[in-house]
Amino acid sequence: MAYFPRIGPFYDPQNEQQLYGGQDGRLRSKGAEAKLVNGLSHGVDQTTSSHSRHFDGSWTNIVQDGGNLFYSEPSSRSESAYHSRQASYQSMTSHHSRQASYQSTGSHQSSSSDSPRQQFHRQSSQNSNYSNNSHRSSSSHRSSHGVSPIVDSYSHGVRQSPRETGTRQADQGYAYAARNSLDHGGAVVASNKPVVKPASGNSVTSNNSYGQSGKRKSVIMVPNTANVSDISRSHGVELCEKLFGIKLCHHKHKPPRPNGVNVDHSLRDRKIIVQGVVENTDADHCGNINRGDMLVGLNDLDLTWVNMDDMLRQAASMPQVKLTFQSPVVIGPKSSTPPPVPPHIPLHHRCTPPPRPPPPGSWSETRLDLVATTTGESRPVVMDSIGHYLVAVMYLTMAGQSENSKVDVVYQFPHEDNKLVELRGLCLTLAGMLPDVTSNTAKMTCVQYRGRNNNIVYWKGEQDVWLLALPEESVPAFYVHNIFSDLIQVVQVLYGSVQRAFHDRELHSKLDDLVTLTLYRVLQPGVHTQTVPYCSPLEPVLVDCLSGIRWLRLAADDKISCDEILNEFEAQDFCDIEGIDQDERRKYGVLGSCLFYQEYVLCSHLCPADLKDVHLYLKYHHILALVARQPVDDLVLWEEVYPTHLCHARGPDIPGYREPRARWFLLVVSMRHFLLCTLLEAGSYAAPVKGQAPMFQFLTDQSRDTLAQLDLDDTDIELQCSERLFSVQSGPCLVSINSEKQAYLSGNVSQTTATPSPRKVSEDADRVSISTSIHTPNVAPDRLSVHTPNGAPLIHRQGSRISFGSNDSSGSMHSLNKIQVKTPLKTASESESVNRSFSRENGRINCDIKLTRGLHNQLLHYMTYDSFEGVLVSPSPHDLSAVQASPTHKHVLYNFYASSLRIRETFANRLSKTRNTDARSEGQCGALMEEGVMFTCQLGPGADTKRPPTVGRYWVIGRHMPEGHEMYVCLEDGSPQSLLELAFSCWFGLT
Amino acid sequence: MAAYVFCLTTSGGVPIFARNRSGLKSLPFPVIGSLNGVHMFANSHDVQLVSTVTDDSKIVWKSFYDSVTLIAVAEDDHADDCHMMNFIGYVLSIMVLLLGREDVKAIKNVERFKKDVRVCFPMIDRLIERCDLLTFGDTVNAVDTIASSENTVLQSFLDAFADCAASPYGCLMVHGKVAVATRKWWSLTSEELVLLSMLVSSLTQCSSRDIPVFLPNLSPEVPHRLMTFQLTRNVEVCVLCGPSPGLTELEEEVGRFWRASYDLLRSILLVHPTNFSISSTLDTSLLGFVLVNTETNRCLCSIFPHGNDDDPLEEHERRHILRSYYKHVVGNFFSSKVEGSGKGPSEFTHVAMDTYLTTDTHKCYAMLSPPHQIYALYKPSIPTFAMRSITEKTLFALIKDKGVQL
């Protein structure tokens, strides 16, 4: 079983009373200590921080008055010019949040101490006061306490809004706070660049404080060498805990993997993350080191896992050590609509994004971030690259049409007019008229402009038409349909309906992003966006058209680990949950979550329809490509979604059960190449949310911690993933067309006399896999032109799937995983064939077959797709890029993808046709279909120029299984039929 | 197949004719007008409106000679656009064949042209209803032939009759399919061959006729006389002549030349639904085939290779499957005589030679063996791997046979 570090204990029953009130049942809170009073004399209230229990200070009372709770404090404290409510982030060591520096101070009130200042909100209270929150630029809190930890806070310009200095009407203040907090709904910002803004006090042009980067903070500490017995022998993590009282996420050094994956490399990139602080140590007292912070420096030197041991040992002998931490950035989403006042105020400020005034022009700023961040290029560059093509996305309305004006254009991209925009009247007319002619609405129009074809696809609403026009030479017609239907789904999932998305002008900038990224992705497949070069320009197109999700199949143990990590997260049974109010603990119900590594799904606890929604959302916002390209740590997305199967394509109600009326939210948190996507529900068993829902900060933090668990110790998932992706493995071994066919049998090839049934062969293949791989290590690899440097035939599987609904089905999981642990199909099964498939000469009977390793290899390329189980490509593009495939083979691959695309189109058309014609027999719409094409090519003249050039023949065969499973195989002509069947039944072994 | 064909003048959008498949309601003019309007609108923006697809239909537009615009609406069979363009080309060629290119190019009097164009309706209707035809010529762009062992003997009869008519162009048609033709007749272009066969079979049966025709490729402006004489039911002999001889003169000669061939004609009529008679037998799984020779512009099609069998697939289903399979393959993987069909295959860097498709009701196999192409339809019970060798055997059995002239 996997090892799961316990994160805690944070719940302290002894101190519960301190927090949850006295005998009178009233809530009590503790005032801040003088030691935390900073130079700017901001009073800091540790309102509900569990940390506050460590201080012995005066208790302030919460006064209950008419259903509202007020917070009063001693008059001595009210003398300070600012009454601030500390967001308690700094002191929340026990709460393992890794939130950015949300230090929001209360409004500076000059009123008397008994003014209502802090409201402790219950769900029912509506007419409440709420103290305004603002960001406070906190500079150098200096504490006079004990060993005097010095805190340098490098937080970026936090200023108070002018409104805060204005009228102190609590209701207004609340409304403002609420609005600001809502302004974070729905935007994506991810950045590593710190943007330092000048602190300008009460300036009018105040801006959000925490925006762009993780806050760096330094703490000067005195190493407590008394605890350490043997410095030279202690481990870094251990040392850190003993010297400073900082518990780090434990990471065990692993022995180097036999396959040579660079462990050091992964170590170097791994963050050192604070797991917690030991109570009553300097670190605890200073209150500035939080769970989730990254320890990045020691005495201004970079600290990594590699040098940690040495540096900490040195530090032990120093009188004073400066530790630098970085807290991760959380960027809240933004919303465009002015939100209605939510029904209740969150009790804990840190559960909501800090309010920030909406600065003018902030839209363009966020937009720029989305496009620039995900593509890695600036927006003009992206727009420029799209601008080379004649493309258009238009949303037109038939209402209020008039000549020579553009009132019919609701939305248009690109914003400059082009030829296609001029033609919009044509499309409107066709969309409106064709039902009269053909009783269907228009689907696609092909127009020719300057000798180039352009395909325009339609979506038609009652009064409106949405058009997407793409050049045919870059995007084949079939692909356009796919893109468009996906795009429609993304828009529906994000905005509820297409009409709403386009008619709401506020959403246009978000649509711009979506459209820009979509066009950027489809017009340049595999050019900039992929880390792995595709072996053929059409491969991404085909993979895209298959609309499957690519799974990365982990070994059973790792898979279980992932599942359990997600399970724990989904259960919302967090050990530090006592830190927050009961009503806030499970504010949302978790419908499920899924975990992506780069572009691949590792495990998913979402239902397939939801997973598809999430996948499309990530794909069309270029986020998958982003995490595939580079590690991303600071990405947090929060969107309200309208899941397809709940909102758009509701199935028939199951008797006795109805889907709840609720609202759904999607939370995406990234860590390195991982993405954790959680689908949340508000309204069924969770509290209903009205208006714009703020990001649930607590869950965000938990997501981060969940992701951090992946990176620990025994569950080193990332290493496993990269191993899966990039190391040499066996799958169906494939050859290049040029490989000279020469029949000689290697020593261990045993001829069997019977031709087994395909299914049986695949099972046999699995069973014999290990022994054969031992027997035939790199046998005579020189026949194969796909070589590893050491000559071993290179193959591997790239994506596959396992999806198990929940951990409850672990029994079946084991049984399913039984055959595929780490050795997926190392088959070298030989059998005698009845006859060669499609062979013109029938005479040859006794031919040996090998699906994989060996000499007489005839399987060239392989691809499988299942609507549920995802896509598998073998050999992976990475394999092919690692070796220099011959030009002929490149052509073969190109043709493979091109013809697979057309075969796929045939399947799709036939399926839709049968579905249309006999709707009554719905069950059997997916019949078994197979289509094959044989290509001939001239192989190189070879050494002997006198001989006529040999002609190579190869088949591309696609098969559609009734269950919606599709496979595409490329094999040499004359391959035995049983090889083909083996290839098609490979799928059984791979799942 | 094609459900509507509209013809309008390009300049003014005046409707010339509108034909639709029987059983469909004809469309009101405003709809036709707006269909034409979008095409004109695109033209005014320097953009060519090519085609539009709906869930089950396809619409194509094309202008010819800057004079007429043809719009065709058909059921969408997911084939390449080139097949619809081929269809539209045939509609135009029919007009040229019967009216002459001059008249079509420059319509002087629209009202008069509207009346003149009515002579084309039988042929256009036949083209629209072509899925009911037993011939495939218009789809594959090669003339249908009927192959029997009597063909060599009949050839001499025909040559003698053509000599008598002082014409090098002579042909004997059985059920609208060419049994034998003179060498010069075979030198006509594929389009002309198909059109002449279609013309003869679209007209009501009569003992003899004399029709002026403009050959769309060889002499689009000077008419020739096409004279046909019915020898027996469904068997006609055709000659293309200049001003002489007259119809009555030649009609008197018919009996003299052809009386001796009566038994041969009877026996060739028996070949009709099968379309071929060869010595060797074909595989029993074969349900139908289309064999095309792209050099000689001939094709041989059969949907009853074994006479009438009791396969579940109906006759019209077989025709439909073969037709749609041909359209699926050509323009997608193969190129052929159909104009524009090379565009799709040219996207591959290697040449596709064989292809097949299997479904739960039938299997199809297509093979290129230049200059021949064969598209075969099989029962679903045939093993997939056997289709290649069986198709190849069928191909060689057919083209090697003496009775089959392809």
Coordinates of C-alpha atoms in Angstrom, one line a residue, chain A residues 474-480 482 536-546 863 893-909 931 933 956 958 966 968, chain B residues 328 332-333 347-348:
Chain A
S474 CA -5.2 23.5 -42.9
V475 CA -8.2 22.0 -41.3
P476 CA -10.0 19.2 -43.2
A477 CA -13.8 19.4 -43.4
F478 CA -14.3 16.5 -41.1
Y479 CA -12.1 18.0 -38.5
V480 CA -14.0 21.3 -38.6
N482 CA -15.3 18.0 -34.7
S536 CA 3.1 13.2 -38.7
P537 CA 1.3 16.5 -39.0
L538 CA -1.9 14.7 -39.1
E539 CA -1.5 12.8 -35.9
P540 CA -2.9 15.5 -33.6
V541 CA -5.8 15.9 -36.0
L542 CA -6.7 12.3 -35.8
V543 CA -6.2 12.2 -32.1
D544 CA -8.4 15.2 -31.8
C545 CA -11.0 13.7 -34.0
L546 CA -11.2 10.6 -32.0
M863 CA -3.7 3.2 -32.8
L893 CA 3.0 7.4 -41.2
Y894 CA 1.6 10.4 -42.9
N895 CA -0.5 8.2 -45.1
F896 CA -1.5 6.2 -42.1
Y897 CA -2.9 9.2 -40.4
A898 CA -4.5 10.7 -43.5
S899 CA -6.3 7.5 -44.3
S900 CA -7.2 6.7 -40.8
L901 CA -8.8 10.1 -40.7
R902 CA -10.9 9.3 -43.7
I903 CA -11.8 5.9 -42.4
R904 CA -12.8 7.5 -39.2
E905 CA -15.0 9.9 -41.2
T906 CA -16.6 6.9 -42.9
F907 CA -17.4 5.3 -39.7
A908 CA -18.8 8.5 -38.2
N909 CA -21.0 9.1 -41.3
E931 CA -12.3 -0.5 -43.8
V933 CA -6.7 0.7 -47.8
V956 CA -4.0 0.8 -43.2
G958 CA -9.5 0.6 -39.3
E966 CA -12.0 1.9 -32.8
Y968 CA -6.3 1.7 -36.6
Chain B
H328 CA -16.9 6.8 -51.5
N332 CA -11.2 9.5 -51.4
F333 CA -8.7 6.9 -52.2
E347 CA -3.2 14.2 -50.5
F348 CA -1.6 10.8 -50.0

